[in-house]
Coordinates of C-alpha atoms in Angstrom, one line a residue:
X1 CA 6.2 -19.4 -11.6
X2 CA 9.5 -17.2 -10.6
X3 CA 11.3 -18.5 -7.3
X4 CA 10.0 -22.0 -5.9
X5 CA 9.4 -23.0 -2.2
X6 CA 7.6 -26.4 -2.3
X7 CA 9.2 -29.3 -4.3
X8 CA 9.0 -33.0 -5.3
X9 CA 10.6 -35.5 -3.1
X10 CA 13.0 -36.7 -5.3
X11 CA 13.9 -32.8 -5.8
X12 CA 14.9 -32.5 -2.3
X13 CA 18.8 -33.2 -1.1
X14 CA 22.1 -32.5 -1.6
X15 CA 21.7 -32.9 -5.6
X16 CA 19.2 -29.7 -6.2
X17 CA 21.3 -26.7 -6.5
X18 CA 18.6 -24.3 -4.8
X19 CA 19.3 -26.3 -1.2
X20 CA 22.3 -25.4 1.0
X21 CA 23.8 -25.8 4.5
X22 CA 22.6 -22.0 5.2
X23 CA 19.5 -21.9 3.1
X24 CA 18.4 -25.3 5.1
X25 CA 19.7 -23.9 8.3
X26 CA 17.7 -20.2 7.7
X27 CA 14.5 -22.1 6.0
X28 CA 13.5 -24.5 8.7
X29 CA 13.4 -22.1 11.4
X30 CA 10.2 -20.3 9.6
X31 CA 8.3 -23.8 10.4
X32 CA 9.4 -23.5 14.2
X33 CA 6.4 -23.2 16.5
X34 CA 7.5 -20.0 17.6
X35 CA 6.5 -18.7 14.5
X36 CA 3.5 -16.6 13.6
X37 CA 2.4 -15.7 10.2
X38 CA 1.3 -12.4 9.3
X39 CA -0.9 -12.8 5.9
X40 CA -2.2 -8.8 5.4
X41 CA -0.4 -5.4 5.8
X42 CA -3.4 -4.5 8.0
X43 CA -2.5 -7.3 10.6
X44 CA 1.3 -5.8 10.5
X45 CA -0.2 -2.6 11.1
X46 CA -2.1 -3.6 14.2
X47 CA 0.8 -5.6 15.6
X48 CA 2.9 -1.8 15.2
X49 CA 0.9 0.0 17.0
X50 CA 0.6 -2.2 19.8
X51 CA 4.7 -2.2 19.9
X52 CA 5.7 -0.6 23.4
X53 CA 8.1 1.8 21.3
X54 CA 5.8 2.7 18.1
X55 CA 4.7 6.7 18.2
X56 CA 0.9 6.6 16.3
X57 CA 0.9 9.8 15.2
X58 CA -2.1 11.8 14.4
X59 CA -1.0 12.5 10.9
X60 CA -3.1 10.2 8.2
X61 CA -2.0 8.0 5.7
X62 CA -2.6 8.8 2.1
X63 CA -5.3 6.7 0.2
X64 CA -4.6 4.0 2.8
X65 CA -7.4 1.4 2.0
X66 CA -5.4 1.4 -1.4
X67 CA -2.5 0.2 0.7
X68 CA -4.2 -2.4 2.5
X69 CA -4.4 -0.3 5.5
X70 CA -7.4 0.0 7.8
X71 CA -9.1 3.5 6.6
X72 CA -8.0 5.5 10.3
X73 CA -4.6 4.2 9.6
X74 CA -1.9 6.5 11.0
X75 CA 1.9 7.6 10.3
X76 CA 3.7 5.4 12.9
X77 CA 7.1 6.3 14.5
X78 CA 9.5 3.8 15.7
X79 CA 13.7 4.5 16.1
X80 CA 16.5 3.1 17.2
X81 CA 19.3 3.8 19.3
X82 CA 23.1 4.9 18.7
X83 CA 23.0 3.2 15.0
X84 CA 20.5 4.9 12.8
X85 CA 22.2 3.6 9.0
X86 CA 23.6 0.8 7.3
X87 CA 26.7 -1.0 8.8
X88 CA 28.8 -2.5 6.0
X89 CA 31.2 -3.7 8.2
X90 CA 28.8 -6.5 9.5
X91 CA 28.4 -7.7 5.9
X92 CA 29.8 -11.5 5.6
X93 CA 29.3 -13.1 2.0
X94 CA 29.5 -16.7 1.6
X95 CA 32.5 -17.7 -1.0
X96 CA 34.3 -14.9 -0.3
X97 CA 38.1 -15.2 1.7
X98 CA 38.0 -15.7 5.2
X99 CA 34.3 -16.8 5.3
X100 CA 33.9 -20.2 6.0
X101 CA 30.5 -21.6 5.4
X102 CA 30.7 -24.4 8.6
X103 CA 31.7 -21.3 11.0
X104 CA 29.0 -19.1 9.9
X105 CA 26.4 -21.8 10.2
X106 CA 27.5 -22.9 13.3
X107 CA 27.3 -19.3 14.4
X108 CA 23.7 -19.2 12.6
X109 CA 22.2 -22.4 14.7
X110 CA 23.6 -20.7 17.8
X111 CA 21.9 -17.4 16.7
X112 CA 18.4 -19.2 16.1
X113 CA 18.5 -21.5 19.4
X114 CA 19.1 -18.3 21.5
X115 CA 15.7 -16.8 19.9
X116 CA 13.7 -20.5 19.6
X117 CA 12.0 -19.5 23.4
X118 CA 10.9 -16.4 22.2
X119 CA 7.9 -15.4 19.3
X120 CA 8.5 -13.9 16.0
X121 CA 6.2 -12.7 12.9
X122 CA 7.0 -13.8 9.2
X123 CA 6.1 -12.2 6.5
X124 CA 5.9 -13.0 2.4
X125 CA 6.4 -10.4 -0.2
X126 CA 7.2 -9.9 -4.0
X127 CA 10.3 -7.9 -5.3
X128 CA 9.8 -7.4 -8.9
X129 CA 6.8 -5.8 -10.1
X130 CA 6.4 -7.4 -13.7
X131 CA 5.7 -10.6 -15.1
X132 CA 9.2 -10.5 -16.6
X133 CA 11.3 -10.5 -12.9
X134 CA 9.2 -11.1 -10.2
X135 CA 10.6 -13.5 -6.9
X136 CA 8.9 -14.0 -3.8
X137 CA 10.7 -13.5 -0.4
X138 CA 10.2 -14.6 3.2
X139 CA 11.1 -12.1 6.8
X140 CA 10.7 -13.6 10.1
X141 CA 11.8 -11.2 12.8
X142 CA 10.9 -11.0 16.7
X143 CA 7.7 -9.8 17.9
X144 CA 8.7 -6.4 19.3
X145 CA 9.9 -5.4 15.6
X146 CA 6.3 -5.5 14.1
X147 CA 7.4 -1.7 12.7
X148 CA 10.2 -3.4 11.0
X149 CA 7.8 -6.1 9.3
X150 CA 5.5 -3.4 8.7
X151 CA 7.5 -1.4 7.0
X152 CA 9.0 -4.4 5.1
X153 CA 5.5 -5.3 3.7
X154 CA 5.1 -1.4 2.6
X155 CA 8.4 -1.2 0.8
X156 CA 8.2 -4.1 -1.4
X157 CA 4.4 -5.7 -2.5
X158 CA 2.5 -7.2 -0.1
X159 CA 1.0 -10.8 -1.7
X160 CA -2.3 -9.8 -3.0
X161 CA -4.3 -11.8 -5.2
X162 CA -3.6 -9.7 -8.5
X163 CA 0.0 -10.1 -7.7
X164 CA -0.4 -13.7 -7.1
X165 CA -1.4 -14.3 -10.1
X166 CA 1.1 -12.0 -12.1
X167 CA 3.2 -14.0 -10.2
X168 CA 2.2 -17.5 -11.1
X169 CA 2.3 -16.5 -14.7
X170 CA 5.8 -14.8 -14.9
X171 CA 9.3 -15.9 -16.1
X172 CA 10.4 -19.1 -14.2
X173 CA 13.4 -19.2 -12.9
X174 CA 15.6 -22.7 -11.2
X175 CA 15.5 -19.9 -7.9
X176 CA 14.1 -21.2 -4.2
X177 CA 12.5 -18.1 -2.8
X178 CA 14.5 -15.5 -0.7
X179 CA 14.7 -16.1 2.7
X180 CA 15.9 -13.5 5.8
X181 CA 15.8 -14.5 9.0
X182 CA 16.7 -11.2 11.4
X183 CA 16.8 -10.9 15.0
X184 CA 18.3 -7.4 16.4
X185 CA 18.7 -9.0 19.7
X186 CA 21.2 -11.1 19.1
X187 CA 24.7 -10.1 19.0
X188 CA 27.8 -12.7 18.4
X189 CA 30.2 -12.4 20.3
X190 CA 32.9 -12.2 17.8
X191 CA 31.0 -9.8 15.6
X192 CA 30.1 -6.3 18.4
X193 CA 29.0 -4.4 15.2
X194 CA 26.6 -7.0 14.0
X195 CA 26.8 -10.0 11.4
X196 CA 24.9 -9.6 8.3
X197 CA 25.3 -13.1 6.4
X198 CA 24.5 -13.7 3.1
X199 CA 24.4 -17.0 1.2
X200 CA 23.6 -15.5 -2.0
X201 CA 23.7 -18.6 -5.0
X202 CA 20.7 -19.7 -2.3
X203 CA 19.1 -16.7 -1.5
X204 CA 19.3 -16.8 2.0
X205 CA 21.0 -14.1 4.3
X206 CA 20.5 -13.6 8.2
X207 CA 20.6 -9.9 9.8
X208 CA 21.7 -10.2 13.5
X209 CA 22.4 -7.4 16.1
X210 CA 20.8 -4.9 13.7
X211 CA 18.0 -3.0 14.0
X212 CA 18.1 -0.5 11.3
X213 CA 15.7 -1.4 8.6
X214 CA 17.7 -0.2 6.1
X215 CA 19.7 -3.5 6.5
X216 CA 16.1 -5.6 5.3
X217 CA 15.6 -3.6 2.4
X218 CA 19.1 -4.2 1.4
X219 CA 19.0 -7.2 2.0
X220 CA 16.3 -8.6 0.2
X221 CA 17.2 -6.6 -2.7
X222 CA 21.1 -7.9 -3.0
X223 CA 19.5 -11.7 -3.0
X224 CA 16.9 -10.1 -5.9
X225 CA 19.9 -8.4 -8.0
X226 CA 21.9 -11.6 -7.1
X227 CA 19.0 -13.7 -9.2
X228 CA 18.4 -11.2 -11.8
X229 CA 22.1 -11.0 -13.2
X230 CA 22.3 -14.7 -13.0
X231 CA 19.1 -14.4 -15.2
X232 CA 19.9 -12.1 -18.0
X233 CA 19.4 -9.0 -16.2
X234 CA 21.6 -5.8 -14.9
X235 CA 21.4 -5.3 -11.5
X236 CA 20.9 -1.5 -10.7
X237 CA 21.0 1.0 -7.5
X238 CA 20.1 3.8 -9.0
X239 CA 16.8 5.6 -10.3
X240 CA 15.6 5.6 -13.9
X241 CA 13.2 8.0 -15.7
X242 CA 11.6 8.3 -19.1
X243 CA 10.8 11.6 -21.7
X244 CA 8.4 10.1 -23.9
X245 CA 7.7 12.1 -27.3
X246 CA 5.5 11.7 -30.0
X247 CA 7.7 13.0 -33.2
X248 CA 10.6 11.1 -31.8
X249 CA 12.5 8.4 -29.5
X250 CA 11.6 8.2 -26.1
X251 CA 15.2 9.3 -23.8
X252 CA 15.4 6.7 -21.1
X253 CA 18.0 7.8 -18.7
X254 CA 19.6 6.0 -15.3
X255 CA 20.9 7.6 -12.6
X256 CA 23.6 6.1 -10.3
X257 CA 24.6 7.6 -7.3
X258 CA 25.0 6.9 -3.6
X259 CA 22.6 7.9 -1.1
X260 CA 22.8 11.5 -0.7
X261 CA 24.3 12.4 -4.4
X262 CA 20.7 13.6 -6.2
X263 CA 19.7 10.1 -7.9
X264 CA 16.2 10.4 -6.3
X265 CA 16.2 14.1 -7.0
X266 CA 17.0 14.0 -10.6
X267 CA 14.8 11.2 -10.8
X268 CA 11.5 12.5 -9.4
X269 CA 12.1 16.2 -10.9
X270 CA 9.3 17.3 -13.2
X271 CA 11.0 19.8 -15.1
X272 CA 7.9 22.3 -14.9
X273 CA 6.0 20.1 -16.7
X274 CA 7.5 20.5 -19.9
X275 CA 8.0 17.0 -20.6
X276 CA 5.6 13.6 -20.3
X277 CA 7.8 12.1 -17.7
X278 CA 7.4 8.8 -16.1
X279 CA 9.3 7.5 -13.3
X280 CA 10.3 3.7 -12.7
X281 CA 11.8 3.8 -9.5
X282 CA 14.5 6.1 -7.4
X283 CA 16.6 3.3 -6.1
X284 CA 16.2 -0.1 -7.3
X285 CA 15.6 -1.9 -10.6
X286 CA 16.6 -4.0 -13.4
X287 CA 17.2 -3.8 -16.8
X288 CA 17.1 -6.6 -19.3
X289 CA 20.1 -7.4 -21.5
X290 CA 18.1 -8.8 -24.2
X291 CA 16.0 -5.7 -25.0
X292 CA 16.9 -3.1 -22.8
X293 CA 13.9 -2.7 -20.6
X294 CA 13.8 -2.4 -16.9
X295 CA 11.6 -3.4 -14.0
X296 CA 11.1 -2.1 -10.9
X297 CA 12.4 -4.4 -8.1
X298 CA 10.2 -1.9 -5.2
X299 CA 6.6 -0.1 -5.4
X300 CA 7.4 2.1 -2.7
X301 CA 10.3 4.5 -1.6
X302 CA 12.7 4.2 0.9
X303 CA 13.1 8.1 1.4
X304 CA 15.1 10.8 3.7
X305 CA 13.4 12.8 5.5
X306 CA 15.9 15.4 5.5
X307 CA 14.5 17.9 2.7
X308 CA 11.1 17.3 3.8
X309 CA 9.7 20.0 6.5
X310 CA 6.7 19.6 7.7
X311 CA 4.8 23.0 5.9
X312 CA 6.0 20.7 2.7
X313 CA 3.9 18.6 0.6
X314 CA 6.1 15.2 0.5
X315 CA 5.6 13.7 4.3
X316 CA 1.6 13.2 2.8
X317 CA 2.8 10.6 1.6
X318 CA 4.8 9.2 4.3
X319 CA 3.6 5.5 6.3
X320 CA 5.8 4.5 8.3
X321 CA 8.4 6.8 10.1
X322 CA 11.9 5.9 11.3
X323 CA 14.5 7.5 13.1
X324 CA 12.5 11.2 13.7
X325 CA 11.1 13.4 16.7
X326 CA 7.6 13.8 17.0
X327 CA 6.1 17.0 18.8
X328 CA 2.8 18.7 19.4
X329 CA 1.2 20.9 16.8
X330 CA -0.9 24.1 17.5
X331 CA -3.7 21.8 17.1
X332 CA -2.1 19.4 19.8
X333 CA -1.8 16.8 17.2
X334 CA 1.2 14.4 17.5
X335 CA 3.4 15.4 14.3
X336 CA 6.9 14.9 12.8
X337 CA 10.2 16.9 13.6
X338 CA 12.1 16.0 10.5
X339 CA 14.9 18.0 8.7
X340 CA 17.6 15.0 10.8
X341 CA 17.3 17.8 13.9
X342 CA 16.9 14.5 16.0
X343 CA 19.6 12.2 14.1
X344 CA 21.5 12.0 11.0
X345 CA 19.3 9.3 8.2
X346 CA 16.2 10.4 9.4
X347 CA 13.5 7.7 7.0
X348 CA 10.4 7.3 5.9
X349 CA 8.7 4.5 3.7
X350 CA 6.8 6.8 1.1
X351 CA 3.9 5.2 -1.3
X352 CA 4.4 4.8 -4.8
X353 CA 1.3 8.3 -4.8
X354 CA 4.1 10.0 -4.1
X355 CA 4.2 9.7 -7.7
X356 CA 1.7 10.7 -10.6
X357 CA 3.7 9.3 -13.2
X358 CA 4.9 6.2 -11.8
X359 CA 5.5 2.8 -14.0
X360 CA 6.5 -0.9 -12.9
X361 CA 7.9 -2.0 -16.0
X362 CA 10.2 0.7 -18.8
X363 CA 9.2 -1.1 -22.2
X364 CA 11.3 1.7 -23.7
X365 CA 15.1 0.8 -24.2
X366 CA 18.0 2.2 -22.1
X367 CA 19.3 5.3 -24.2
X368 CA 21.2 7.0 -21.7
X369 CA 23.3 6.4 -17.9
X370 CA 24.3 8.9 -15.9
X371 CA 27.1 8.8 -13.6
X372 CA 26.4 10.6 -10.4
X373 CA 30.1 11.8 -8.8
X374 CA 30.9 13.9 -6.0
X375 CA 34.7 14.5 -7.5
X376 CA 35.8 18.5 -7.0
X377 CA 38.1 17.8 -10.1
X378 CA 35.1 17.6 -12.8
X379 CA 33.1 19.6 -13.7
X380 CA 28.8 19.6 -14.0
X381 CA 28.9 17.2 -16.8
X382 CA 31.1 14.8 -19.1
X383 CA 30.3 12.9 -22.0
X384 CA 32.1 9.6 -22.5
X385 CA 31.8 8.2 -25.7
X386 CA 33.5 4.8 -25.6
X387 CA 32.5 2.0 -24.3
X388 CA 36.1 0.8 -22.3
X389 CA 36.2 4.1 -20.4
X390 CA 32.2 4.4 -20.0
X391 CA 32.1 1.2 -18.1
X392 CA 35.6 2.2 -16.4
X393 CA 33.9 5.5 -14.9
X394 CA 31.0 3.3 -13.5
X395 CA 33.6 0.8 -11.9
X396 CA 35.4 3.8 -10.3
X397 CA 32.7 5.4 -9.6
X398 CA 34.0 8.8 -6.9
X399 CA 31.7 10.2 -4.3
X400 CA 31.3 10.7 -0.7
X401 CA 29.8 8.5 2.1
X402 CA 26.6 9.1 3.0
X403 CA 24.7 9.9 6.5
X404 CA 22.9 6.7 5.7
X405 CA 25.7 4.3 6.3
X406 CA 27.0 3.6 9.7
X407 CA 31.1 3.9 9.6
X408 CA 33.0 1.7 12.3
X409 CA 36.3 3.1 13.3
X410 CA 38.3 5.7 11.9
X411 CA 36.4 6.6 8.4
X412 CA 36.4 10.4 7.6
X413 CA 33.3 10.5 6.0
X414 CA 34.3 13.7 3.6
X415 CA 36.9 11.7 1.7
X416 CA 36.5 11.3 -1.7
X417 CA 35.7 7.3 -2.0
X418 CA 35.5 4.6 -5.0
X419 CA 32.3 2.7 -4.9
X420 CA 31.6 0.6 -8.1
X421 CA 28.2 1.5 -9.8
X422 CA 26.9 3.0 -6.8
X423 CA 25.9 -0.6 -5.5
X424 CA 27.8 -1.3 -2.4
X425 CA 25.5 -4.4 -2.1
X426 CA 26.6 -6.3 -5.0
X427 CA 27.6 -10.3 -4.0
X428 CA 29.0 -11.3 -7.5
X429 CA 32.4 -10.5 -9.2
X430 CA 32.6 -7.0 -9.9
X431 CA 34.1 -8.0 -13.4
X432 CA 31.0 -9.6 -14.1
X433 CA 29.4 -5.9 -13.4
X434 CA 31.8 -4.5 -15.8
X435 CA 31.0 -6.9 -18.7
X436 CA 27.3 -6.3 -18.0
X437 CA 27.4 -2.3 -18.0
X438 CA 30.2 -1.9 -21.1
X439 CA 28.0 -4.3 -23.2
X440 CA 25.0 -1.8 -22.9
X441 CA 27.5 0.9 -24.1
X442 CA 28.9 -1.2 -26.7
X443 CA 26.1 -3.6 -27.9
X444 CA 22.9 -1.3 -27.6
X445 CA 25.0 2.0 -27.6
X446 CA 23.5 3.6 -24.7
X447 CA 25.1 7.1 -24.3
X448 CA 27.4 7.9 -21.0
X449 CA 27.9 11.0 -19.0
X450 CA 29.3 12.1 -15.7
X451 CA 27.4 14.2 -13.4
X452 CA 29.0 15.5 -10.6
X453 CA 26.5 17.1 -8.3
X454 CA 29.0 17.9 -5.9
X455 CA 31.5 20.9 -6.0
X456 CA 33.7 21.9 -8.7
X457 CA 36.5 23.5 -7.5
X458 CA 35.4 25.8 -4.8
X459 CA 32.1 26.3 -6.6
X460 CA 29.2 23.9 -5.3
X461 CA 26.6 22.6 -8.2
X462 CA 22.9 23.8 -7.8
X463 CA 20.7 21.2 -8.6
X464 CA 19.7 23.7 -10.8
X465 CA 22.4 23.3 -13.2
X466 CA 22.3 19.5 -13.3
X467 CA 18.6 19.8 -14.3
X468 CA 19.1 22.4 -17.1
X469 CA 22.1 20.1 -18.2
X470 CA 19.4 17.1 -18.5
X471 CA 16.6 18.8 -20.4
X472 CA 19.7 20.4 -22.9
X473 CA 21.0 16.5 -23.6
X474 CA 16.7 15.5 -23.9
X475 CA 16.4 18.6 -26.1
X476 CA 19.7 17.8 -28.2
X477 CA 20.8 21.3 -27.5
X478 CA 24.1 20.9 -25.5
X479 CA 27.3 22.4 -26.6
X480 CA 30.3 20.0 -26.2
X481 CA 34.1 21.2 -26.2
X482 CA 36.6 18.5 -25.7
X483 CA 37.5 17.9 -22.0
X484 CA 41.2 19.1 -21.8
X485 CA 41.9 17.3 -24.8
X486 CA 41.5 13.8 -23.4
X487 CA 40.3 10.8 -26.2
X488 CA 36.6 10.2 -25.8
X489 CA 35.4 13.0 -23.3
X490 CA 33.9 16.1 -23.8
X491 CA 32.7 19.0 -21.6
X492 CA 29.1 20.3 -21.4
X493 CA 29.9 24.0 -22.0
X494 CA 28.7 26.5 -18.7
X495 CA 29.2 30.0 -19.0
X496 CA 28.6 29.6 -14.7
X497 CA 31.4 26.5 -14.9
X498 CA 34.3 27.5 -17.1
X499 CA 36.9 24.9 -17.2
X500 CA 40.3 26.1 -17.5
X501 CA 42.4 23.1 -19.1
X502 CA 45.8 25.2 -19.4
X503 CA 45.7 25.3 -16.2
X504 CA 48.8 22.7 -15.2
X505 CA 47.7 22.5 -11.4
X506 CA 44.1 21.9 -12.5
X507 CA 45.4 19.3 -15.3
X508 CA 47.5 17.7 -12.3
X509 CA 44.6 17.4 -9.6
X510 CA 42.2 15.8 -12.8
X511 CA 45.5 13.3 -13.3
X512 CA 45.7 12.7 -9.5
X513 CA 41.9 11.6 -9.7
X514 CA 42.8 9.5 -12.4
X515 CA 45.6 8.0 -9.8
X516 CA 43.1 7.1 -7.4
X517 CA 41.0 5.5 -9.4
X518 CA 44.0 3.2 -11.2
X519 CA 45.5 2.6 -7.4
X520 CA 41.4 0.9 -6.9
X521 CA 41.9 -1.1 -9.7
X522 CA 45.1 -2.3 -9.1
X523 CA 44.2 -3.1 -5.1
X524 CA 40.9 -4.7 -6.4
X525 CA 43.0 -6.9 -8.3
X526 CA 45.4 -8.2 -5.3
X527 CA 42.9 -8.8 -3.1
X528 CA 40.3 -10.7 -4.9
X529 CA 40.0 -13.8 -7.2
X530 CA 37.9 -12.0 -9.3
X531 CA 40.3 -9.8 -11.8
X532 CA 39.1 -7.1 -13.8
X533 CA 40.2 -6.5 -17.5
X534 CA 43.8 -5.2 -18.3
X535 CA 42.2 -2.4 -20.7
X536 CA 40.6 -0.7 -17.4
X537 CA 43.8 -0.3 -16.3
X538 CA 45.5 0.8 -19.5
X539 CA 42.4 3.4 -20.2
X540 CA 43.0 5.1 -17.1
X541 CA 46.9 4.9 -17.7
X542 CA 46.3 7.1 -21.5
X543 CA 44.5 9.4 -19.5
X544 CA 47.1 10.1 -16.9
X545 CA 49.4 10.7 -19.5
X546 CA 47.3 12.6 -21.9
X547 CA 46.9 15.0 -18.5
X548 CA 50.6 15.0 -17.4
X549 CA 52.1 14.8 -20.7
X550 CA 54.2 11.8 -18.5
X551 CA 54.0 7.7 -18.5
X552 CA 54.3 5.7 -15.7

C-alpha cells in the first residue's frame, strides 16, 4: 500500500518520521465532531447544489453516471469575489527562512478553534493514477464550500473500489497520507492576503482565507510531487503526449510552461489526425528516473474557460464551473457566459472524455522536453543539445505571469519573469530539480528545445507555427542552422521567422536575456541555503560572451 494512515502503537510518537507538530496539529482536527464525511461524488454533488451560492445550470454533464454523478446531474456555477487565481504570496513552507514551525502552529490551532463551532465536509481522494505512484489524500473544508469539495473529488479520483484496490497493491512508500485542512473564512491577522502552510516532509498543508480552488489543486499536488521526488520520481507541471509508430520509436515529448503559454494546447492538439496520439495529462505528472515512464498525478482537467465560447464543442465536457456568468438562452435555459467577459481565470473542471486518447500511465520513455518561453529575444524554436545548458534553460525558464495567479502589490504582470521548470509550487531545493532534469538529458539522452510561443520581435507566434515545428521534429524533417553561432544551440529554420544574427542590437538584447537569467542565479544563490552548481553560472557566462564578443 502507497501512503499510510493507520499504524501500530509502537509506530506512533515522536520517533516515526511521518508524524509532526503540524501534521498532528492538521490530522486530529478531521476526527473532531464537527466533521462530516462525504464517501461518494454524488453526495458532494447534492451538498453543491443545495449551497446558497451554487448556479445549477440547465446544461448536462457528459456521461455523468461514469463519473459517479446522479444521471440528471447538471454543470454547477459557484465564484468568488475580488480574488479569482492563485495567491503565491500566501505560500509559507515549513524549513524555509523566517518560518518558524512553533509560530505557524500556534497560528494553525488558533485557525482550527475559530472554525471547531462550526460544520465542515471531508473528503478522501487518490493522486496518482498507476500502481507505480499512487497516494491517498484527505480535504476537510466548511460546509458552505461543498462546490469546492465537489470539485476536489472531480479533479483528482474519487476512492472507488477499482481504485482501492490498484491502490492496495501499488508501490509502498514510508509516506502518511496527504492532509489539507482549508477554511476560506478565516483570515490571520498578520497574513490579509491569506496563509497557505505547508509542512511538506509530512504531507500536511493548511489553506486559510482562500477561496480560489485553484489553491486545493495546488496544493495537494505540491505534497504529491514533494513524495514522488523523494521516491525516484521527477516532479512535473507541465503536459506530456506520445506519437506512437509502428516502423519506429515512439516520440514522447513534455511540455513545460506556465498557465497561459500553450502547454495544454500543444498537448491536446490532434495534428489532423495524422498521427496515433495519446495524451497523459496537460498539467501534472511524473516521470520515473529509473525507466523514464510517467504517470499521471490527475484524471481530470483543471481548464480555462477562456477559448471556450459557448457555440464550441469543449464546455460538453465541463462539471463543475468557477468564476463565470451564467445567462438565459433562446430556449430560456440557464447557460454559461465564458470567454473571462465576467473576470480574468475564468475555470472549469473538465472530464478526462474530453479526451479520446487519454492514458494514466506513459510506458514509453521520455525522448523529448520542450521548453515553453515567452522571451521576444528567441525565436519559434531552439535546440539545445547539452545537457549543462539544457537543464540551465529549464532552471531559467522566461515567460509572463499568468491571469491565473493573483499578484499582491506592485507586480507588472507583462514583465518578462524567471520561473524554474514552470513549477512555481515546488517545496524542495531547486538544485535538487536541476540534478533531476540534467540527468534525463545526460543519462537517458532525452532531446531539449525551446519553444517560445510568445512574440519574436514584433512578430507574435501562431500556434500554428509551433505545431508545424512539432510534427517537423516527430517527422525528423527540421532544418537546423546554428543559433548566432552559440556552442550547443541551433535554430529551427522559418522562412516566416528569419533570424538575423549580424544583427549587433539583436545579438545585444539575446546577451541581455542571457544577463537576466545569470542575475537569477546569482540572487538565487544569496538568498537560499540551497546553491545551485557553479557550471550554470559559467554556461550562461560563455554565452554572454560568445554574444558580445566581451567577458565579464
Amino acid at each position: 500500500m502507497s501512503t499510510k494512515n493507520s499504524y501500530q502503537l509502537a509506530e506512533i510518537g515522536r520517533q516515526n518520521p511521518i508524524f509532526s507538530q503540524i501534521r498532528s496539529t492538521v490530522e486530529t482536527a478531521f476526527y473532531a465532531n464537527n466533521m462530516t464525511h462525504v464517501a461518494n461524488v454524488a453526495t458532494a454533488y447534492e451538498l453543491a447544489t443545495q449551497d446558497p451560492g451554487t448556479v445549477v445550470t440547465d446544461l448536462p454533464i457528459y456521461r455523468p453516471t461514469d463519473l459517479g454523478l446522479p444521471s440528471d446531474a447538471k454543470m454547477l456555477v459557484a465564484n468568488t469575489g475580488k480574488v479569482v487565481g492563485r495567491t503565491a504570496q500566501a505560500r509559507r513552507i515549513l524549513g524555509n527562512p523566517g518560518v518558524d514551525e512553533a509560530d505557524m502552529a500556534g497560528r494553525l490551532r488558533q485557525a482550527i478553534y475559530a472554525g471547531h463551532q462550526r460544520k465542515f465536509i471531508k473528503t478522501d481522494v487518490f493522486v496518482g493514477l498507476d500502481e507505480d505512484f499512487i497516494v491517498r489524500a484527505h480535504l476537510a473544508v466548511p460546509e458552505g464550500f461543498a462546490n469546492n469539495l465537489l470539485s476536489y473529488m472531480l479533479n483528482f479520483q474519487p476512492i472507488t473500489e477499482a481504485y482501492q484496490k490498484m491502490f492496495n497493491q501499488s508501490t509502498a512508500y514510508p509516506e502518511g497520507d496527504i492532509y489539507i485542512y482549508a477554511d476560506p473564512t478565516y483570515h490571520d491577522p498578520d497574513y490579509p492576503d491569506g496563509l497557505a502552510l505547508f509542512d511538506p516532509e509530512h504531507n500536511v498543508a493548511a489553506i486559510l482565507g482562500l477561496s480560489y480552488f485553484g489553491e486545493l489543486k495546488k496544493s495537494t499536488l505540491t505534497l504529491a510531487w514533494s513524495i514522488a521526488h523523494r521516491h525516484g520520481y521527477v516532479a512535473c507541471h507541465g503536459g506530456l503526449k506520445a506519437f506512437h509508430f509502428d516502423d519506429r520509436q515512439d516520440q514522447v515529448f513534455a511540455m513545460f510552461g506556465l498557465s497561459g503559454s500553450g502547454k495544454s494546447t500543444l498537448t491536446h492538439a490532434k495534428h489532423g489526425y495524422k498521427y496515433d496520439i495519446t495524451v497523459l495529462h496537460d498539467d501534472a505528472f511524473v516521470i520515473n528516473r529509473h525507466d523514464g515512464s510517467s504517470v499521471a498525478l490527475e484524471p481530470s482537467y483543471f481548464d480555462k474557460t477562456n477559448d471556450y465560447p459557448m457555440t464550441s464543442n469543449e464546455p460538453k465536457y465541463f462539471m463543475t464551473v468557477q468564476n463565470v456568468g451564467v445567462t438565459r438562452d433562446d430556449q430560456g435555459r440557464k447557460v454559461l457566459v465564458t470567454e473571462d467577459l465576467r473576470n480574468g481565470n475564468g475555470r472549469t473542471i473538465k472530464s478526462r472524455y474530453a479526451s479520446t486518447n487519454r492514458v494514466d500511465k506513459e510506458n514509453a520513455p521520455i525522448n523529448a522536453i520542450f521548453w515553453i518561453m515567452k522571451d521576444d529575444s528567441l525565436p519559434p524554436v531552439i535546440k539545445v543539445d547539452d545537457p549543462v545548458l539544457a537543464a540551465t534553460f529549464g532552471v531559467t525558464l522566461a515567460t509572463k505571469r499568468s491571469s491565473a495567479e493573483n499578484l499582491v502589490g506592485n507586480v507588472d504582470r507583462n514583465a518578462l519573469v524567471i520561473e524554474p521548470f514552470a513549477n512555481p509550487f515546488r517545496v524542495y531545493p531547486l538544485s535538487e530539480d536541476y540534478h533531476d532534469f540534467k540527468a534525463l538529458f545526460e543519462e537517458r539522452h532525452v532531446d531539449c528545445y525551446l519553444l517560445n510561443t510568445g512574440y519574436f520581435g514584433k512578430h507574435k507566434v501562431p500556434k500554428e507555427t509551433t505545431l508545424g515545428s512539432l510534427e517537423a521534429i516527430v517527422n525528423k524533417t527540421a532544418e537546423w542552422e546554428s543559433f548566432g553561432g552559440l556552442d550547443h544551440m541551433q535554430n529551427l529554420k522559418l522562412a516566416d521567422f528569419p533570424v538575423d544574427y549580424a544583427d549587433q542590437d539583436y545579438r545585444q538584447l539575446v546577451a541581455s536575456r542571457m544577463d537576466i537569467r545569470a542575475h537569477f542565479v546569482d540572487q538565487y544563490q544569496h538568498s537560499h541555503n540551497d546553491h545551485l552548481p557553479h557550471e550554470i553560472h559559467d554556461i550562461l557566462a560563455k554565452l554572454q560572451q560568445q554574444l558580445t564578443g566581451s567577458t565579464k
